[in-house]
Amino acid sequence: MKIKSCKIYFTLFVLLLLFQNVLAQKFGQLTGEVTEENGTPLIGANVRVEKTLLGSATTAKGTFRITKVPVGVVTVRISMIGFETKFVENISINLNEETKIDVQLKPTPIETSEIVVTAGKYEQKISEIPVSLNLINSHELSRKNIYEFDDALRYVPGVNVTYDQVSIRGSNGYSRGAGSRVMILFDGIPLFSGDTGEIIFQIIPIHEIERVEIVKGSGSALYGSSAMGGVINIISKETSGNPIYYFKTYAGVYDKPFYDQWNWSERTRMFNGLILSHSRRISDLGLSLSFFRYENDSYRQNNFTKRYSLFLKSKYNISTSENLSFLLNMISYNSGNYVFWRDSRNALIPPVDDIGQTVDAFRFNTHLIHQKAFADDFLLSSKLSLFHNDWRDNTESFNQSKSDMIRSEIQANYLLSENNTLTAGIEANISRVKSNIFSEPIAYGAALFAQDEFKLFKDFKTTIGGRFDFQKVDTLVSEYHFNPKLGFNYSVNEDLFFRASVGRGYRAPSAAELFTTTSVAGINVVPNPKLKSETSWSFECGGNFTLANLVKLDAAIFQSEYYDLIEPGFDYKGEIIFDNITRARIQGAETQLSVNLFNNFWDVNIGYTYLWARDLKEKSFLKYRPRHLMYLNSIWKVDFVELGIDFRYWNRIENIDQEFVQLNIIKDGDLREKVFVTDLHLTFDLIHLGIPVRTYFSVNNLFNYNYVELIGNVAPIRHFVLTLEGIL
Amino acid sequence: MNSKIKYFSLLIVSILVGLSTLSCEHGIEPRVEPPRTGFSGTIKFINDWPKDVYRTHIVVFKDTIKIPADFNILNIGFVSDTIPMNLKNYNYESDQNPAFAISPGVFKYICIAQSTVPHVSLDRKDWRVAGIYFTPYDSTKYGQIEIKEGIFLTNINITVDFKNPPIQPPK
């Protein structure tokens, strides 16, 4: 009976949608081609019909097709990172006719008019936001042969990655897989597991990324827990109106270790991957489907990875002002469990007892997003998502955990006037964990947020907002947090703007920090149900100056005060326990310089961050925070060939987990040096020659420099990667 | 303007070359293997092994166990790998695959500890002391060892008589 009534409701729903479509406005079709100035087709450019939710990505030939465009005069926005955003106005759409436009985009490596969505939860020019924001585009990911997402973050100014834990301006140290102070979003939806609260980088489908927005400083006023250090939002590619067939295959080989005594394997260590993808539109339904396989022998013993993933994204245009998106992203993997080295003489092999330990995991995230624009000034978005995480290892404790995190959110963007945008929403989430180490807690939370951005004076934009969060974990005491924020942006002229912001952040402890019961290297880890949330206050101010599209200089100073930071430590019984230990202060300065020389022949980007990260209780430098972070990137382009060099530098980490060294758990664990890595990249873009193929060749860690980000873990030694990418 | 660009280009190339040169340092390198630090000996087991034992280890404490709380990780200086069951003799070396390696220091209580529960526990009541290292030729005084960097002690021998266990530390 219940199934029957569900079927009736579903049929009625579909009929209603069809009916609405049939009776809605009259339509035409918009097609066209997007190219560079020299006629080379631009693949993956976004074409959007303004004041509607209609859009498409361009194909391998640079073409696009948008159906059901309302009859009348429309404006179209064409954008792609690295190119000037173009608006084509006064396009007449006639009933049942195809209107064709051809657009040429001008490359502008130095640009401040990119549209971003993460800073305010709505579309804004990057030059109008009150916080620091960096972008990574899909070309950067391809050019650098990035096949693990955390590698992409290693080259962002102010960001450092310690093994698999990302830190923005020193927000994170290394918490051994429990919790993160940086929030990661996929299409605006948090990508956290319900048990450990950590970022699962392996699940991120790199080939489906259009761009990544990295917001620095506390984002809790809009995004809640875990966003206290910043927010990383991964925006997936738009589905295409015309069919796109895509494949990418790559193979790589690790060089021999620099020291002969580290050479543990007779066999050459290799890795490879294959991606097959198809995107098309069937009537009003856009579809993208991709399959990914990855295998890595690793340069370290018992560190192999085998991974399979499936990605499905669909977008149904219910009408010009309403759409429904569905996403399913699944991953299954098996990997060796490498925790730390045996000692510095055996730096690429684990302790004897760890050999043969493996981890198996099955994870997926899925979401449904409904968007409806009511008139030109009101957009309502509803989101429902699920993150399923299931893993087990074969260590002595046979650790295993299953968790499901369900989130829902309704958000409204209301354009009160041309200079005033109100954003508000409600959110609810529930997570359930079943684990032999994290217990079986149920956690739930709810939140209410609102933000208004308005111009107090001409060119002076003010942001004021806040978020109220309620959090309850199992039988523990409930927590309430209010995180306000205030921001300013002042545009002196088109080339110069200043920004400032202050905001509160918080992070609720994860199930792993609250309830872990296990044993690590013979030492017990015990639960601490009395843990409370960490909180912070962050401030920054900065400025951005662009000179004739040739030079861009961005500078900022910042300060964050952290309270009750959760850190693992030893209790009086000598057992490891997570506790609210640290009161910390991080102050710093950051500068980024981009220069475009000789008419796009040479691009240079330099980023430098100084961090003064202090543990005020211990009067010491915070663990796993570098004091100096520097990046240098230089790219030369001639026709279809692009050569790039990327450097990154950290000073020697001043403070680490000394307990692991003193207790001799990690032998030679105090051994560390400055990080000094050079990568070389060569790209042949044969699409310029009319052949739908690109090849990428990289030598990563060119000088085979040996370093550790995390104690007892040598970072990847020199390796070579060759990638072939085809788009039809 | 052109000359400024040339200078800037020269500066960038210089930085690139400079950084590349610095990269030639090769970073961390293996430490020279230190001389052995630790101790070794033989354990002699007399009579039949008890049936309720899950795990047997050589455990070295910094101080003798006067109260149950002294049976804690901060007081422990060394835990050997698990000793196989039902042996009559067992030769050990402290640097061979220890569960908890030893560091230089003075240790006043060296024992053979047997766990009576299947899980890893630091609760005193879950352990039984089956044998103790005594001062040579004086089985009334607990033997003390001093571990020094680069020194490897030998003949730290222990006798375990399952029918005649030593006085148990307080539970």
Short mmCIF file of N, CA and C in Angstrom, two decimals, chain A residues 461-567:
data_model
loop_
_atom_site.label_atom_id
_atom_site.label_comp_id
_atom_site.label_asym_id
_atom_site.label_seq_id
_atom_site.Cartn_x
_atom_site.Cartn_y
_atom_site.Cartn_z
N LYS A 461 32.07 47.92 0.21
CA LYS A 461 31.13 46.83 0.47
C LYS A 461 31.31 46.31 1.89
N THR A 462 30.20 46.09 2.58
CA THR A 462 30.24 45.58 3.95
C THR A 462 29.55 44.22 3.99
N THR A 463 30.14 43.32 4.70
CA THR A 463 29.53 41.99 4.90
C THR A 463 29.30 41.81 6.39
N ILE A 464 28.09 41.47 6.73
CA ILE A 464 27.81 41.20 8.14
C ILE A 464 26.95 39.94 8.21
N GLY A 465 27.32 39.05 9.08
CA GLY A 465 26.56 37.81 9.12
C GLY A 465 26.91 36.97 10.33
N GLY A 466 26.26 35.85 10.44
CA GLY A 466 26.54 34.96 11.56
C GLY A 466 25.79 33.65 11.41
N ARG A 467 26.24 32.70 12.20
CA ARG A 467 25.62 31.38 12.14
C ARG A 467 25.47 30.85 13.56
N PHE A 468 24.28 30.31 13.83
CA PHE A 468 24.02 29.71 15.13
C PHE A 468 23.98 28.20 14.93
N ASP A 469 24.81 27.48 15.68
CA ASP A 469 24.90 26.03 15.55
C ASP A 469 24.51 25.34 16.85
N PHE A 470 23.79 24.25 16.68
CA PHE A 470 23.47 23.38 17.81
C PHE A 470 24.07 22.02 17.48
N GLN A 471 24.74 21.41 18.45
CA GLN A 471 25.43 20.13 18.21
C GLN A 471 25.20 19.21 19.39
N LYS A 472 24.85 17.97 19.08
CA LYS A 472 24.62 17.00 20.17
C LYS A 472 25.24 15.67 19.74
N VAL A 473 26.12 15.15 20.56
CA VAL A 473 26.75 13.88 20.25
C VAL A 473 26.30 12.86 21.28
N ASP A 474 25.55 11.89 20.82
CA ASP A 474 25.07 10.79 21.65
C ASP A 474 24.53 11.30 22.99
N THR A 475 25.03 10.76 24.10
CA THR A 475 24.49 11.16 25.39
C THR A 475 25.26 12.33 26.01
N LEU A 476 26.20 12.89 25.26
CA LEU A 476 27.02 13.97 25.82
C LEU A 476 26.22 15.27 25.89
N VAL A 477 26.79 16.22 26.60
CA VAL A 477 26.10 17.49 26.78
C VAL A 477 26.02 18.24 25.44
N SER A 478 24.89 18.87 25.18
CA SER A 478 24.71 19.62 23.92
C SER A 478 25.60 20.86 23.91
N GLU A 479 25.94 21.30 22.71
CA GLU A 479 26.74 22.53 22.59
C GLU A 479 26.02 23.51 21.67
N TYR A 480 26.18 24.79 21.96
CA TYR A 480 25.60 25.84 21.13
C TYR A 480 26.71 26.82 20.79
N HIS A 481 26.75 27.25 19.56
CA HIS A 481 27.78 28.21 19.16
C HIS A 481 27.18 29.27 18.26
N PHE A 482 27.60 30.50 18.50
CA PHE A 482 27.24 31.57 17.56
C PHE A 482 28.54 32.14 16.99
N ASN A 483 28.65 32.11 15.67
CA ASN A 483 29.88 32.56 15.00
C ASN A 483 29.57 33.74 14.10
N PRO A 484 29.83 34.94 14.58
CA PRO A 484 29.57 36.11 13.75
C PRO A 484 30.75 36.44 12.84
N LYS A 485 30.51 37.24 11.84
CA LYS A 485 31.62 37.75 11.01
C LYS A 485 31.29 39.13 10.47
N LEU A 486 32.33 39.87 10.22
CA LEU A 486 32.20 41.21 9.67
C LEU A 486 33.31 41.39 8.64
N GLY A 487 32.96 41.90 7.48
CA GLY A 487 33.98 42.07 6.44
C GLY A 487 33.78 43.35 5.65
N PHE A 488 34.88 43.82 5.09
CA PHE A 488 34.83 45.04 4.27
C PHE A 488 35.63 44.83 3.00
N ASN A 489 35.15 45.47 1.93
CA ASN A 489 35.91 45.47 0.69
C ASN A 489 35.77 46.86 0.09
N TYR A 490 36.90 47.45 -0.19
CA TYR A 490 36.88 48.80 -0.77
C TYR A 490 37.66 48.80 -2.07
N SER A 491 36.95 49.10 -3.16
CA SER A 491 37.61 49.18 -4.48
C SER A 491 37.97 50.63 -4.77
N VAL A 492 39.25 50.90 -4.77
CA VAL A 492 39.70 52.26 -5.06
C VAL A 492 39.46 52.56 -6.53
N ASN A 493 39.86 51.61 -7.35
CA ASN A 493 39.54 51.66 -8.78
C ASN A 493 39.57 50.22 -9.29
N GLU A 494 39.51 50.04 -10.59
CA GLU A 494 39.45 48.68 -11.14
C GLU A 494 40.69 47.86 -10.82
N ASP A 495 41.79 48.55 -10.55
CA ASP A 495 43.06 47.85 -10.37
C ASP A 495 43.50 47.71 -8.91
N LEU A 496 42.79 48.34 -8.02
CA LEU A 496 43.24 48.35 -6.63
C LEU A 496 42.05 48.17 -5.68
N PHE A 497 42.14 47.16 -4.84
CA PHE A 497 41.10 47.02 -3.80
C PHE A 497 41.72 46.55 -2.49
N PHE A 498 41.03 46.88 -1.41
CA PHE A 498 41.46 46.48 -0.08
C PHE A 498 40.36 45.64 0.57
N ARG A 499 40.76 44.76 1.48
CA ARG A 499 39.76 43.92 2.15
C ARG A 499 40.14 43.75 3.61
N ALA A 500 39.15 43.48 4.43
CA ALA A 500 39.40 43.20 5.85
C ALA A 500 38.24 42.36 6.37
N SER A 501 38.54 41.47 7.29
CA SER A 501 37.46 40.67 7.87
C SER A 501 37.85 40.17 9.25
N VAL A 502 36.83 39.92 10.04
CA VAL A 502 37.04 39.32 11.36
C VAL A 502 35.89 38.34 11.60
N GLY A 503 36.20 37.20 12.17
CA GLY A 503 35.13 36.22 12.38
C GLY A 503 35.51 35.20 13.43
N ARG A 504 34.48 34.59 13.99
CA ARG A 504 34.69 33.54 14.99
C ARG A 504 34.53 32.19 14.31
N GLY A 505 35.29 31.20 14.79
CA GLY A 505 35.17 29.86 14.24
C GLY A 505 35.09 28.84 15.34
N TYR A 506 34.62 27.65 15.00
CA TYR A 506 34.61 26.57 15.99
C TYR A 506 34.72 25.22 15.29
N ARG A 507 35.11 24.22 16.06
CA ARG A 507 35.13 22.86 15.53
C ARG A 507 34.69 21.90 16.64
N ALA A 508 33.64 21.14 16.32
CA ALA A 508 33.17 20.13 17.28
C ALA A 508 34.09 18.92 17.19
N PRO A 509 34.37 18.27 18.32
CA PRO A 509 35.24 17.09 18.26
C PRO A 509 34.58 15.96 17.47
N SER A 510 35.43 15.19 16.77
CA SER A 510 34.91 14.08 15.98
C SER A 510 34.69 12.87 16.89
N ALA A 511 33.96 11.88 16.36
CA ALA A 511 33.75 10.64 17.13
C ALA A 511 35.09 9.99 17.46
N ALA A 512 36.06 10.11 16.53
CA ALA A 512 37.38 9.51 16.76
C ALA A 512 38.06 10.16 17.96
N GLU A 513 37.94 11.48 18.10
CA GLU A 513 38.58 12.16 19.23
C GLU A 513 37.86 11.87 20.55
N LEU A 514 36.54 11.72 20.46
CA LEU A 514 35.74 11.50 21.68
C LEU A 514 35.81 10.07 22.18
N PHE A 515 35.76 9.11 21.24
CA PHE A 515 35.47 7.73 21.67
C PHE A 515 36.52 6.69 21.31
N THR A 516 37.66 7.07 20.72
CA THR A 516 38.61 6.05 20.28
C THR A 516 39.08 5.16 21.43
N THR A 517 38.99 3.86 21.19
CA THR A 517 39.55 2.87 22.13
C THR A 517 40.33 1.88 21.29
N THR A 518 41.64 1.99 21.32
CA THR A 518 42.46 1.05 20.56
C THR A 518 43.86 1.04 21.15
N SER A 519 44.77 0.40 20.44
CA SER A 519 46.15 0.34 20.90
C SER A 519 47.07 0.69 19.75
N VAL A 520 48.01 1.59 19.97
CA VAL A 520 48.97 1.98 18.94
C VAL A 520 50.36 1.69 19.48
N ALA A 521 51.08 0.83 18.77
CA ALA A 521 52.45 0.46 19.16
C ALA A 521 52.50 0.09 20.64
N GLY A 522 51.50 -0.66 21.10
CA GLY A 522 51.49 -1.14 22.49
C GLY A 522 50.98 -0.13 23.49
N ILE A 523 50.62 1.07 23.03
CA ILE A 523 50.11 2.08 23.97
C ILE A 523 48.61 2.22 23.75
N ASN A 524 47.87 2.22 24.85
CA ASN A 524 46.41 2.32 24.74
C ASN A 524 45.98 3.74 24.39
N VAL A 525 44.96 3.83 23.53
CA VAL A 525 44.30 5.10 23.26
C VAL A 525 42.94 5.01 23.92
N VAL A 526 42.62 5.99 24.76
CA VAL A 526 41.39 5.89 25.55
C VAL A 526 40.44 7.04 25.21
N PRO A 527 39.12 6.82 25.40
CA PRO A 527 38.15 7.87 25.06
C PRO A 527 38.15 9.02 26.05
N ASN A 528 37.62 10.15 25.60
CA ASN A 528 37.46 11.31 26.48
C ASN A 528 36.13 12.00 26.17
N PRO A 529 35.05 11.52 26.77
CA PRO A 529 33.73 12.09 26.47
C PRO A 529 33.56 13.52 26.99
N LYS A 530 34.55 14.00 27.73
CA LYS A 530 34.42 15.37 28.26
C LYS A 530 34.98 16.43 27.31
N LEU A 531 35.44 15.97 26.15
CA LEU A 531 36.00 16.93 25.18
C LEU A 531 34.96 17.97 24.80
N LYS A 532 35.41 19.20 24.64
CA LYS A 532 34.47 20.23 24.16
C LYS A 532 35.02 20.82 22.86
N SER A 533 34.24 21.64 22.20
CA SER A 533 34.65 22.19 20.91
C SER A 533 35.81 23.16 21.03
N GLU A 534 36.60 23.23 19.97
CA GLU A 534 37.64 24.26 19.87
C GLU A 534 36.97 25.53 19.33
N THR A 535 37.51 26.66 19.68
CA THR A 535 36.98 27.91 19.12
C THR A 535 38.13 28.81 18.67
N SER A 536 37.80 29.79 17.85
CA SER A 536 38.85 30.71 17.39
C SER A 536 38.25 32.06 17.00
N TRP A 537 39.13 33.05 16.97
CA TRP A 537 38.81 34.35 16.39
C TRP A 537 39.89 34.64 15.35
N SER A 538 39.47 35.00 14.15
CA SER A 538 40.45 35.26 13.09
C SER A 538 40.24 36.65 12.51
N PHE A 539 41.35 37.26 12.19
CA PHE A 539 41.30 38.61 11.59
C PHE A 539 42.28 38.65 10.44
N GLU A 540 41.91 39.34 9.40
CA GLU A 540 42.90 39.59 8.33
C GLU A 540 42.58 40.90 7.63
N CYS A 541 43.59 41.52 7.06
CA CYS A 541 43.36 42.63 6.15
C CYS A 541 44.41 42.55 5.05
N GLY A 542 44.00 42.99 3.89
CA GLY A 542 44.91 42.86 2.75
C GLY A 542 44.54 43.78 1.62
N GLY A 543 45.35 43.73 0.59
CA GLY A 543 45.10 44.55 -0.58
C GLY A 543 45.57 43.85 -1.83
N ASN A 544 45.03 44.29 -2.96
CA ASN A 544 45.35 43.65 -4.22
C ASN A 544 45.51 44.72 -5.28
N PHE A 545 46.63 44.67 -5.97
CA PHE A 545 46.92 45.69 -6.98
C PHE A 545 47.27 45.03 -8.30
N THR A 546 46.61 45.46 -9.37
CA THR A 546 46.88 44.91 -10.69
C THR A 546 47.37 46.03 -11.59
N LEU A 547 48.40 45.74 -12.36
CA LEU A 547 48.96 46.76 -13.24
C LEU A 547 48.88 46.27 -14.69
N ALA A 548 48.00 46.87 -15.42
CA ALA A 548 47.89 46.68 -16.86
C ALA A 548 47.87 45.20 -17.27
N ASN A 549 47.19 44.39 -16.49
CA ASN A 549 47.09 42.96 -16.80
C ASN A 549 48.44 42.26 -16.91
N LEU A 550 49.49 42.91 -16.40
CA LEU A 550 50.83 42.33 -16.48
C LEU A 550 51.34 41.90 -15.11
N VAL A 551 50.94 42.64 -14.10
CA VAL A 551 51.45 42.37 -12.76
C VAL A 551 50.29 42.38 -11.77
N LYS A 552 50.28 41.40 -10.90
CA LYS A 552 49.28 41.43 -9.81
C LYS A 552 50.01 41.19 -8.50
N LEU A 553 49.75 42.05 -7.54
CA LEU A 553 50.38 41.91 -6.22
C LEU A 553 49.29 41.85 -5.17
N ASP A 554 49.35 40.83 -4.35
CA ASP A 554 48.37 40.68 -3.28
C ASP A 554 49.14 40.53 -1.97
N ALA A 555 48.74 41.26 -0.96
CA ALA A 555 49.42 41.17 0.34
C ALA A 555 48.39 41.16 1.45
N ALA A 556 48.68 40.42 2.50
CA ALA A 556 47.74 40.35 3.63
C ALA A 556 48.50 40.11 4.93
N ILE A 557 47.94 40.63 6.00
CA ILE A 557 48.43 40.26 7.33
C ILE A 557 47.25 39.62 8.07
N PHE A 558 47.55 38.69 8.98
CA PHE A 558 46.44 37.97 9.62
C PHE A 558 46.82 37.57 11.04
N GLN A 559 45.80 37.32 11.83
CA GLN A 559 46.01 36.82 13.19
C GLN A 559 44.84 35.93 13.57
N SER A 560 45.15 34.81 14.20
CA SER A 560 44.10 33.92 14.70
C SER A 560 44.40 33.56 16.14
N GLU A 561 43.38 33.63 16.96
CA GLU A 561 43.48 33.21 18.37
C GLU A 561 42.71 31.91 18.51
N TYR A 562 43.37 30.88 18.98
CA TYR A 562 42.72 29.58 19.12
C TYR A 562 42.58 29.23 20.60
N TYR A 563 41.40 28.69 20.94
CA TYR A 563 41.13 28.30 22.33
C TYR A 563 40.76 26.82 22.40
N ASP A 564 41.26 26.14 23.40
CA ASP A 564 40.89 24.74 23.66
C ASP A 564 41.18 23.82 22.48
N LEU A 565 42.29 24.03 21.80
CA LEU A 565 42.62 23.16 20.67
C LEU A 565 42.75 21.71 21.15
N ILE A 566 42.18 20.81 20.38
CA ILE A 566 42.21 19.39 20.75
C ILE A 566 43.49 18.76 20.22
N GLU A 567 44.24 18.16 21.13
CA GLU A 567 45.50 17.51 20.74
C GLU A 567 45.59 16.16 21.45
#
